[in-house]
Amino acid sequence: MSEANTQAVEKYRNNFLKEVEERVEEGEWVKMCMQCGVCSGSCPFGPHWAHPPQEIFMMIRAGKRDEVLTSDSMWMCTSCYNCIVRCPRKLPITHIMHGLANYAHRLGLAPKGQPTREFGKMFWNNLVATGRVNELKLSLSLYFKDGFSQGIKNAMAMKDVGLGMLKAKRLNPFELFSPHGCKDRKGIHAMLKKAREIEDRRKHLTS
Amino acid sequence: MADQKIAAYICQGCGLGERLDTVDLAKVAQKEGKAHVVREHEFLCNVDGVKTIQNDIDSEGVTHIMIAACSRRAKAEAFYFPAVAMSRANLREGVIWCQPDTDEARETTQEMAADYVRMGCAEVKKMIQPQGNPGAVRNNRILVVGGGMSGMTAALQAAKAGYGVVLVEKAGQLGGWAGKIYKRIPSRSPYQDPQDTGVEEMVKAIETDSRIKVYLNAVVAKTGGAPGRFQVEVGQESGAAGTEEVGAIVQATGFSLYDANNLPELGYGKSANVVDQAGLEKLAKEGNGAIRRPSDGGEVKTVVFVQCAGQRDASGKHLAYCSGSCCNTSIKQAMYFKDANPDVNTVVIFDDLRTPGNGEDFYRSAQNKGVTFTKGKVSAVEATGNTCKVTFHDLILNDQNATIVDADLVVLATGQVPNSGVDIDAKLKAEVAAANGDTSLLEAIEAQEASGQKPISVLNLDYRQGPDMPQLKYGFNDSHFICFPYETRRTGIYAAGPVRRPMDMVQAAEDATGAAMKAIQALENAAVGRAAHPRSGDLSYPSFRIEGCTQCKRCTVECPFGAIDEDEKRYPQFNEPRCRRCGTCMGACPVRVISFENYSVDTVGSQIKAVDVPDEFSEKPRILLLACENDAYPALDMAAMNREIYSAFVRIIPVRCLGSVNTIWITDALNSGYDGVMMMGCKHGDDYQCHFVKGSELASYRMSKVDDTLKGMGLEVERVRTFEAAITDIERLPKLINEYAAVIREIGMSPFKGF
Amino acid sequence: MTEVVATNETILVVGGGISGMTAALEAAECGKDVVLVEKNSHLGGRVSMLYRYFPKMCHPSCGLEINLRRIKGNRRIRVLTMAEVTGISGSAGDYTASVKISPRFVNEKCTACGACTDAVETEVPNPFNYNLNKVKAAYLPSAMAYPQRYVLDPSLVGTAEGEKAKAACKYDAIDLGMQEETVQFKAGAVVWATGWQPYDAAKIQPYGYDRFDNVITSVEFERLADPHGPTGGKIQRPSDGREAKNVAFIQCAGSRDENHLRHCSRICCMASLKQTNYVREAYGDEGNSTVYYIDIRAIDRFEDFYQKVKADPNVAFVKSKVAKIVEDEKTKDVILHGVDTEGYHRYANQHDLVVLAVGMEPSVKGANIPAEIVADSSGFIEADPANGGLFGAGCASNPLDVNRAVQSATASALRAIQVINRVARVEG
């Protein structure tokens, strides 16, 4: 079967919905959406998404796997929870959005260079390194993600904030050179590994 | 009448004593009203006043009473004297509350009151307190036509109340649609899963109930008589199966599915794998829940449900209405698959998902089971080999050409068509359409008549007006009335279940129980000669003077309830238990031979004549207002409660229905010098509000012919006017009266005064 | 002291709205004795507060007039107003009901002449108009009120004004010493027809019913359109009395919502479609309505009505559950935010007035009924054999339109009669 045909066959079938139910955090809720659109209307970032949540849910049910997983829409969620409190079906929409983003990321389908995703990766790597977030390093890597000269510009723009934090002892420049981590760095790594194993088992993923 | 003794009571309460000269009114009652006993009372509705009246009845031999006090709508409990004839002169709402309390107005206000006293006396004099039909008979059995869920429910519920039932079913077994389906939509919480139909238990209960007699493979060959004494011939293929006497009838003949053959674009008839909802139920029942692909017995992996197939259709080709139950039915059917194998793809394509009430739980349950719901409109179903391709407009994803390929089964939700028999108004409707330029209906009827084919009747009533119940719309036998869903146009015959209105099984069972209630009530009413709704309890009934009858048939044709037949000598035959006492026949009769004991051409005519008409130089015109007692009259009462002022020249007579207005009243009024006649009745047309169905419409039709009479008399056509009035028109009606009084002032006084 | 003559062949009907009146009448017109208990001072219930019915656009007061005439003419029905059932004990065929009767301070001698109203100055909120206006503290509850008898607000008792009202009554109808009383009587069967109440719209936080003047409920809108209502039938904005020509209707305000009412209230779609007609009736081509909906549930022949409204160019339909309402502080206009899900269009629409099509919940939820009775998760009475001789009718049993409520009430009358006839047979 050609790819186009395969895609046609998948349309409006359970396959992708089932995949989402099994592998996406809170994915089993997607089928309960009744397309009222209150989530889409409630989202403060709504105008900036290609596909609002309710449409994403319909796309999942229509079997539009690639369009959903390569979309940047779910990366736009800022976790304001407006949608969750208003959803008449009590769908945990915020969590589903993050779940979908995470799943797309793990499959490598998430849009490259999507800023939320880039930041997420940075944050995670920063955190995992020592078991604690190094805010200075995180800020700097964020400023410099688009090259050196842009990084200088970003840093200069934020310099007043930085100096203020320095004065208030909320920022320690030495963290750049000798970051302090948690007591049992190995233990943290082992925990995270185990957690991933459990999640993968639960979500039927092998990575 | 020799032993007639009239008592008149003039109340002085509620300001009547201050505003009116009651001594003068008492004199009027005595001298002009010819009352034998006349009493004034300061507070007539109190215990003492009521006792006074009761004493006069008990000890003074009073047979007729005239109470001049408040509106007949007020204090009805106090003024309750069932042993005597009674009229009420409305001096409070009808006079002092609608007239200004000024010195200038005192004279006309008093004249108004005096006229109402004259009218009250004149009316009661002509009244006979009805005692009910002495020929009334009791029959404690009901006929139920149709043995499906509605019919079985009606039978069982009536039997449970102690009444006998004759149940006639066309098929070889009971059950109807319910007997053909695998499972039903849940009727109880938690509304999550299809449930057993319960048909077997019901059939067993019917078979073991000695009160219920069942005819299978049978139809109603003929229905004659009336409530309390219906004669029913039950026919079977072998011939007559029996004659049954019953007191009332429930018609529960159900529905047929809309013919999916009309939907070739949705693949029906082109592939065995495209079925309607009945087809799917058959597959499910045969497989006991395991459903295989019809074309080859293959496994079903994908099922598509097409909602509103041939329904909610604006093109005029298919059903215009929604069948109300198909969404839940498709949900249930999708569950057949999901409950057996959650991996089956089930897609419901809908426009509006209609699962009212607890149906929302059922909808949620289906989603929870993984049924996919898609808002869309299906444009085509194409069959290829053993599968189908469904093309639709996905309205949410805005995809004009969304497709589902390789569907193993497509289920079309085609909707309910009532099994209501013959449309007795078909010819009339066709003639109206033809008059408006559309001859197609008339041609179809003529073609059918030419072919010798007769539409099949359900009840085969031998009523003058046709063999079946009148249909409301789209063939359904529903009532037109929102407050009164059982107010049908054939007394003692009640439609129940989907033949009345598209509905699901829960509603059908509820409806059938209600219909059984009404049937029981109808036979109880018939047993004592009491009227059914809306004049419940009325013991009067129409009779006619055979000597005067010209056999013109207007009464038999115009009766909104088909109550009047013709006997062998072609005289009208009034079937009292079928009659609803509206008086439309009385209004129709050109020779005025029809009357009720307490409501007749005379009771109203004598009121009209009792009014004192001043001469033409008095500048005091007289306007007669005939007002529907249910809407216009209460509206005028309420206007008076708000102290809305209207012309002191109007004299109002409540009538049972404008349909009961005989044109003689109009000509009599004009001949005796009235300057104008107003009539106020209910809205007519498609959304008519007349509770006697056609009364106000007939009245306006009859009055359209009055113009010629007026011209013949040399009078202006403005002297008679008909208005539509609603009970909420509390501001409008006084305005209408005042405007009309201005018109009369404009055209001048009638030249007929003093003749 | 109120006396009620009843036996275990009497049917107790609780609730004097259209369902209760129907159940009482159908049974009584079959020759059964009925006690009809109504909490308010008059019969008629919720429908008497509607301006028109869908789909015929006729007036509820027309049917009420017929039903009241039936009641006035039927001696088998005993009506108790201002009365609440506080307890039902016993079993089918042998119940004892306790009924609490609140003082009306006006006895049966009242002729409805209105002298007491003229004598008092104090005004109290008018419940018949959902408190949108006020009435004198001695008042006739509505023009159609039955019993046609005035009511004295309890606040007048013990005041000089109360005495003034009493003095104004020539018929000794005002009794300021009237006390609350409880009566007990027998009944063989009970029809519970206490109807529905609108869901508390203030609980739907994003719609700001409690914050914005120009957000009202569908039942309040009925009163605005009614000539007996607080504006004399003019559709005006509560904030400034300006004509409301651009009206939004929000469907499922509380219904089909796990945060509020789980069920679909059935009537609201048709009610809003009907109310778009009120806007047209009032303002013709200058009136505009927009209906925000999830699914339009215009079932059976009602579809005709939907199609007719749809064809009106001044009525727009948006498939969307409105996300939130904000108020323009200066104009007090209301701005609706949301997404039209058919093809994803975002909107921020300004309207003069928003009508929330509020859902239906039972007036007395199952658990609060003073008897053993089975109810569903929304509190509607279920048909369960365990209920014995107690039967739900009308909107106490399900969210129903008027037509279906009357069917349900008629059916419940038969169920009650079945019990009564069984009792009669046993007692011979």
PDB file of N, CA, C and O in Angstrom, chain A residues 8-9 11-15 17-18 31-35 54-55 58-59 61-62 64 88-89, chain B residues 302 338 342-345 347 360 363-364 367-368 373-374 392 394 396-397 402-406:
ATOM      1  N   ALA A   8      -4.986   7.282   4.253  1.00  0.00           N
ATOM      2  CA  ALA A   8      -6.442   7.303   4.067  1.00  0.00           C
ATOM      3  C   ALA A   8      -7.097   6.253   4.954  1.00  0.00           C
ATOM      4  O   ALA A   8      -8.117   6.500   5.582  1.00  0.00           O
ATOM      5  N   VAL A   9      -6.474   5.097   5.012  1.00  0.00           N
ATOM      6  CA  VAL A   9      -7.050   4.007   5.803  1.00  0.00           C
ATOM      7  C   VAL A   9      -7.055   4.357   7.291  1.00  0.00           C
ATOM      8  O   VAL A   9      -7.944   3.980   8.026  1.00  0.00           O
ATOM      9  N   LYS A  11      -7.553   7.218   8.571  1.00  0.00           N
ATOM     10  CA  LYS A  11      -8.444   8.327   8.902  1.00  0.00           C
ATOM     11  C   LYS A  11      -9.677   7.847   9.670  1.00  0.00           C
ATOM     12  O   LYS A  11     -10.336   6.892   9.268  1.00  0.00           O
ATOM     13  N   TYR A  12      -9.995   8.568  10.721  1.00  0.00           N
ATOM     14  CA  TYR A  12     -11.171   8.311  11.549  1.00  0.00           C
ATOM     15  C   TYR A  12     -11.179   6.890  12.113  1.00  0.00           C
ATOM     16  O   TYR A  12     -12.221   6.318  12.363  1.00  0.00           O
ATOM     17  N   ARG A  13      -9.986   6.330  12.230  1.00  0.00           N
ATOM     18  CA  ARG A  13      -9.916   5.027  12.894  1.00  0.00           C
ATOM     19  C   ARG A  13      -9.292   5.209  14.272  1.00  0.00           C
ATOM     20  O   ARG A  13      -8.731   6.268  14.577  1.00  0.00           O
ATOM     21  N   ASN A  14      -9.378   4.158  15.039  1.00  0.00           N
ATOM     22  CA  ASN A  14      -8.936   4.257  16.429  1.00  0.00           C
ATOM     23  C   ASN A  14      -7.428   4.316  16.595  1.00  0.00           C
ATOM     24  O   ASN A  14      -6.953   4.669  17.662  1.00  0.00           O
ATOM     25  N   ASN A  15      -6.690   3.912  15.553  1.00  0.00           N
ATOM     26  CA  ASN A  15      -5.262   3.648  15.738  1.00  0.00           C
ATOM     27  C   ASN A  15      -4.523   4.744  16.491  1.00  0.00           C
ATOM     28  O   ASN A  15      -3.875   4.504  17.502  1.00  0.00           O
ATOM     29  N   LEU A  17      -5.776   7.374  18.029  1.00  0.00           N
ATOM     30  CA  LEU A  17      -6.416   7.652  19.319  1.00  0.00           C
ATOM     31  C   LEU A  17      -5.899   6.658  20.359  1.00  0.00           C
ATOM     32  O   LEU A  17      -5.548   7.008  21.482  1.00  0.00           O
ATOM     33  N   LYS A  18      -5.831   5.400  19.934  1.00  0.00           N
ATOM     34  CA  LYS A  18      -5.377   4.371  20.880  1.00  0.00           C
ATOM     35  C   LYS A  18      -3.912   4.577  21.263  1.00  0.00           C
ATOM     36  O   LYS A  18      -3.530   4.418  22.418  1.00  0.00           O
ATOM     37  N   LYS A  31     -10.865  11.063  24.048  1.00  0.00           N
ATOM     38  CA  LYS A  31     -12.133  10.614  23.472  1.00  0.00           C
ATOM     39  C   LYS A  31     -13.347  11.284  24.108  1.00  0.00           C
ATOM     40  O   LYS A  31     -14.435  11.279  23.549  1.00  0.00           O
ATOM     41  N   MET A  32     -13.173  11.856  25.299  1.00  0.00           N
ATOM     42  CA  MET A  32     -14.323  12.410  26.009  1.00  0.00           C
ATOM     43  C   MET A  32     -14.688  13.828  25.566  1.00  0.00           C
ATOM     44  O   MET A  32     -15.719  14.375  25.970  1.00  0.00           O
ATOM     45  N   CYS A  33     -13.862  14.449  24.731  1.00  0.00           N
ATOM     46  CA  CYS A  33     -14.147  15.825  24.301  1.00  0.00           C
ATOM     47  C   CYS A  33     -15.413  15.857  23.466  1.00  0.00           C
ATOM     48  O   CYS A  33     -15.637  15.001  22.624  1.00  0.00           O
ATOM     49  N   MET A  34     -16.285  16.851  23.729  1.00  0.00           N
ATOM     50  CA  MET A  34     -17.512  16.952  22.921  1.00  0.00           C
ATOM     51  C   MET A  34     -17.496  18.173  22.003  1.00  0.00           C
ATOM     52  O   MET A  34     -18.519  18.613  21.523  1.00  0.00           O
ATOM     53  N   GLN A  35     -16.316  18.709  21.786  1.00  0.00           N
ATOM     54  CA  GLN A  35     -16.152  19.756  20.773  1.00  0.00           C
ATOM     55  C   GLN A  35     -16.953  21.020  21.062  1.00  0.00           C
ATOM     56  O   GLN A  35     -17.510  21.630  20.154  1.00  0.00           O
ATOM     57  N   GLN A  54      -9.278  21.768  21.409  1.00  0.00           N
ATOM     58  CA  GLN A  54     -10.436  21.007  20.965  1.00  0.00           C
ATOM     59  C   GLN A  54     -10.232  20.507  19.545  1.00  0.00           C
ATOM     60  O   GLN A  54     -10.640  19.417  19.188  1.00  0.00           O
ATOM     61  N   GLU A  55      -9.528  21.308  18.735  1.00  0.00           N
ATOM     62  CA  GLU A  55      -9.268  20.880  17.365  1.00  0.00           C
ATOM     63  C   GLU A  55      -8.215  19.769  17.348  1.00  0.00           C
ATOM     64  O   GLU A  55      -8.341  18.801  16.589  1.00  0.00           O
ATOM     65  N   MET A  58      -9.923  16.609  18.038  1.00  0.00           N
ATOM     66  CA  MET A  58     -10.662  16.099  16.874  1.00  0.00           C
ATOM     67  C   MET A  58      -9.689  15.528  15.849  1.00  0.00           C
ATOM     68  O   MET A  58      -9.963  14.506  15.223  1.00  0.00           O
ATOM     69  N   MET A  59      -8.543  16.169  15.702  1.00  0.00           N
ATOM     70  CA  MET A  59      -7.542  15.673  14.751  1.00  0.00           C
ATOM     71  C   MET A  59      -7.025  14.297  15.170  1.00  0.00           C
ATOM     72  O   MET A  59      -6.807  13.428  14.336  1.00  0.00           O
ATOM     73  N   ARG A  61      -8.757  12.123  16.802  1.00  0.00           N
ATOM     74  CA  ARG A  61      -9.827  11.169  16.506  1.00  0.00           C
ATOM     75  C   ARG A  61      -9.963  10.949  15.015  1.00  0.00           C
ATOM     76  O   ARG A  61     -10.447   9.903  14.576  1.00  0.00           O
ATOM     77  N   ALA A  62      -9.555  11.941  14.233  1.00  0.00           N
ATOM     78  CA  ALA A  62      -9.621  11.779  12.781  1.00  0.00           C
ATOM     79  C   ALA A  62      -8.365  11.082  12.259  1.00  0.00           C
ATOM     80  O   ALA A  62      -8.206  10.910  11.051  1.00  0.00           O
ATOM     81  N   LYS A  64      -5.185  12.069  12.355  1.00  0.00           N
ATOM     82  CA  LYS A  64      -4.186  12.933  11.703  1.00  0.00           C
ATOM     83  C   LYS A  64      -2.894  12.944  12.519  1.00  0.00           C
ATOM     84  O   LYS A  64      -2.513  13.968  13.102  1.00  0.00           O
ATOM     85  N   PRO A  88     -16.428  21.365  30.368  1.00  0.00           N
ATOM     86  CA  PRO A  88     -17.632  20.730  30.909  1.00  0.00           C
ATOM     87  C   PRO A  88     -17.491  19.214  31.030  1.00  0.00           C
ATOM     88  O   PRO A  88     -18.320  18.577  31.658  1.00  0.00           O
ATOM     89  N   ARG A  89     -16.469  18.678  30.411  1.00  0.00           N
ATOM     90  CA  ARG A  89     -16.235  17.243  30.526  1.00  0.00           C
ATOM     91  C   ARG A  89     -15.077  16.930  31.464  1.00  0.00           C
ATOM     92  O   ARG A  89     -14.637  15.799  31.558  1.00  0.00           O
TER      93      ARG A  89
ATOM     94  N   THR B 302     -14.787  -1.758  10.947  1.00  0.00           N
ATOM     95  CA  THR B 302     -15.133  -0.332  10.948  1.00  0.00           C
ATOM     96  C   THR B 302     -16.609  -0.141  10.618  1.00  0.00           C
ATOM     97  O   THR B 302     -17.089  -0.703   9.634  1.00  0.00           O
ATOM     98  N   LYS B 338     -18.702  -2.000  20.296  1.00  0.00           N
ATOM     99  CA  LYS B 338     -17.650  -1.695  21.274  1.00  0.00           C
ATOM    100  C   LYS B 338     -17.673  -2.656  22.461  1.00  0.00           C
ATOM    101  O   LYS B 338     -16.633  -3.013  22.997  1.00  0.00           O
ATOM    102  N   PRO B 342     -13.619  -3.827  21.710  1.00  0.00           N
ATOM    103  CA  PRO B 342     -13.282  -2.393  21.770  1.00  0.00           C
ATOM    104  C   PRO B 342     -12.419  -1.931  20.598  1.00  0.00           C
ATOM    105  O   PRO B 342     -12.292  -0.732  20.381  1.00  0.00           O
ATOM    106  N   ASP B 343     -11.837  -2.878  19.872  1.00  0.00           N
ATOM    107  CA  ASP B 343     -10.970  -2.468  18.767  1.00  0.00           C
ATOM    108  C   ASP B 343     -11.739  -2.071  17.512  1.00  0.00           C
ATOM    109  O   ASP B 343     -11.160  -1.505  16.585  1.00  0.00           O
ATOM    110  N   VAL B 344     -13.014  -2.387  17.457  1.00  0.00           N
ATOM    111  CA  VAL B 344     -13.787  -2.019  16.269  1.00  0.00           C
ATOM    112  C   VAL B 344     -13.876  -0.497  16.192  1.00  0.00           C
ATOM    113  O   VAL B 344     -14.081   0.179  17.204  1.00  0.00           O
ATOM    114  N   ASN B 345     -13.679   0.037  14.995  1.00  0.00           N
ATOM    115  CA  ASN B 345     -13.813   1.479  14.809  1.00  0.00           C
ATOM    116  C   ASN B 345     -15.281   1.817  14.621  1.00  0.00           C
ATOM    117  O   ASN B 345     -15.918   1.281  13.719  1.00  0.00           O
ATOM    118  N   VAL B 347     -17.705   5.114  14.127  1.00  0.00           N
ATOM    119  CA  VAL B 347     -17.740   6.559  13.929  1.00  0.00           C
ATOM    120  C   VAL B 347     -19.185   6.999  13.723  1.00  0.00           C
ATOM    121  O   VAL B 347     -19.879   6.453  12.862  1.00  0.00           O
ATOM    122  N   GLU B 360     -27.500  12.450  27.938  1.00  0.00           N
ATOM    123  CA  GLU B 360     -26.140  12.975  28.015  1.00  0.00           C
ATOM    124  C   GLU B 360     -25.207  11.950  28.676  1.00  0.00           C
ATOM    125  O   GLU B 360     -24.046  11.822  28.282  1.00  0.00           O
ATOM    126  N   TYR B 363     -24.465   9.324  26.057  1.00  0.00           N
ATOM    127  CA  TYR B 363     -23.495   9.885  25.121  1.00  0.00           C
ATOM    128  C   TYR B 363     -22.083   9.794  25.711  1.00  0.00           C
ATOM    129  O   TYR B 363     -21.148   9.297  25.078  1.00  0.00           O
ATOM    130  N   ARG B 364     -21.955  10.236  26.933  1.00  0.00           N
ATOM    131  CA  ARG B 364     -20.640  10.178  27.598  1.00  0.00           C
ATOM    132  C   ARG B 364     -20.138   8.741  27.702  1.00  0.00           C
ATOM    133  O   ARG B 364     -18.966   8.464  27.500  1.00  0.00           O
ATOM    134  N   GLN B 367     -18.713   7.659  24.453  1.00  0.00           N
ATOM    135  CA  GLN B 367     -17.381   8.223  24.237  1.00  0.00           C
ATOM    136  C   GLN B 367     -16.355   7.471  25.070  1.00  0.00           C
ATOM    137  O   GLN B 367     -15.272   7.157  24.606  1.00  0.00           O
ATOM    138  N   ASN B 368     -16.770   7.172  26.285  1.00  0.00           N
ATOM    139  CA  ASN B 368     -15.870   6.456  27.174  1.00  0.00           C
ATOM    140  C   ASN B 368     -15.521   5.071  26.622  1.00  0.00           C
ATOM    141  O   ASN B 368     -14.440   4.560  26.838  1.00  0.00           O
ATOM    142  N   PHE B 373     -17.240  10.509  17.715  1.00  0.00           N
ATOM    143  CA  PHE B 373     -18.328  11.367  17.232  1.00  0.00           C
ATOM    144  C   PHE B 373     -17.720  12.491  16.401  1.00  0.00           C
ATOM    145  O   PHE B 373     -16.780  13.150  16.833  1.00  0.00           O
ATOM    146  N   THR B 374     -18.265  12.655  15.221  1.00  0.00           N
ATOM    147  CA  THR B 374     -17.711  13.638  14.295  1.00  0.00           C
ATOM    148  C   THR B 374     -18.819  14.520  13.774  1.00  0.00           C
ATOM    149  O   THR B 374     -19.807  14.013  13.222  1.00  0.00           O
ATOM    150  N   PHE B 392     -17.617  12.855   3.520  1.00  0.00           N
ATOM    151  CA  PHE B 392     -18.407  13.827   4.279  1.00  0.00           C
ATOM    152  C   PHE B 392     -17.639  15.121   4.485  1.00  0.00           C
ATOM    153  O   PHE B 392     -16.422  15.193   4.293  1.00  0.00           O
ATOM    154  N   ASP B 394     -16.318  17.393   7.105  1.00  0.00           N
ATOM    155  CA  ASP B 394     -16.010  17.463   8.533  1.00  0.00           C
ATOM    156  C   ASP B 394     -16.088  18.925   8.952  1.00  0.00           C
ATOM    157  O   ASP B 394     -15.256  19.749   8.563  1.00  0.00           O
ATOM    158  N   ILE B 396     -15.852  20.399  11.881  1.00  0.00           N
ATOM    159  CA  ILE B 396     -14.912  20.908  12.879  1.00  0.00           C
ATOM    160  C   ILE B 396     -13.548  21.155  12.229  1.00  0.00           C
ATOM    161  O   ILE B 396     -12.952  22.213  12.383  1.00  0.00           O
ATOM    162  N   LEU B 397     -13.084  20.158  11.468  1.00  0.00           N
ATOM    163  CA  LEU B 397     -11.766  20.316  10.837  1.00  0.00           C
ATOM    164  C   LEU B 397     -11.880  21.040   9.505  1.00  0.00           C
ATOM    165  O   LEU B 397     -10.883  21.227   8.813  1.00  0.00           O
ATOM    166  N   ALA B 402     -13.622  14.947   3.606  1.00  0.00           N
ATOM    167  CA  ALA B 402     -13.136  13.937   4.533  1.00  0.00           C
ATOM    168  C   ALA B 402     -13.673  12.581   4.091  1.00  0.00           C
ATOM    169  O   ALA B 402     -14.795  12.488   3.590  1.00  0.00           O
ATOM    170  N   THR B 403     -12.894  11.559   4.235  1.00  0.00           N
ATOM    171  CA  THR B 403     -13.351  10.229   3.817  1.00  0.00           C
ATOM    172  C   THR B 403     -13.035   9.187   4.872  1.00  0.00           C
ATOM    173  O   THR B 403     -12.064   9.307   5.611  1.00  0.00           O
ATOM    174  N   ILE B 404     -13.890   8.210   4.897  1.00  0.00           N
ATOM    175  CA  ILE B 404     -13.590   7.001   5.667  1.00  0.00           C
ATOM    176  C   ILE B 404     -13.642   5.869   4.661  1.00  0.00           C
ATOM    177  O   ILE B 404     -14.686   5.623   4.044  1.00  0.00           O
ATOM    178  N   VAL B 405     -12.525   5.223   4.440  1.00  0.00           N
ATOM    179  CA  VAL B 405     -12.500   4.132   3.461  1.00  0.00           C
ATOM    180  C   VAL B 405     -12.590   2.798   4.195  1.00  0.00           C
ATOM    181  O   VAL B 405     -12.415   2.728   5.413  1.00  0.00           O
ATOM    182  N   ASP B 406     -12.895   1.762   3.434  1.00  0.00           N
ATOM    183  CA  ASP B 406     -12.943   0.401   3.986  1.00  0.00           C
ATOM    184  C   ASP B 406     -13.888   0.261   5.168  1.00  0.00           C
ATOM    185  O   ASP B 406     -13.582  -0.435   6.135  1.00  0.00           O
TER     186      ASP B 406
END
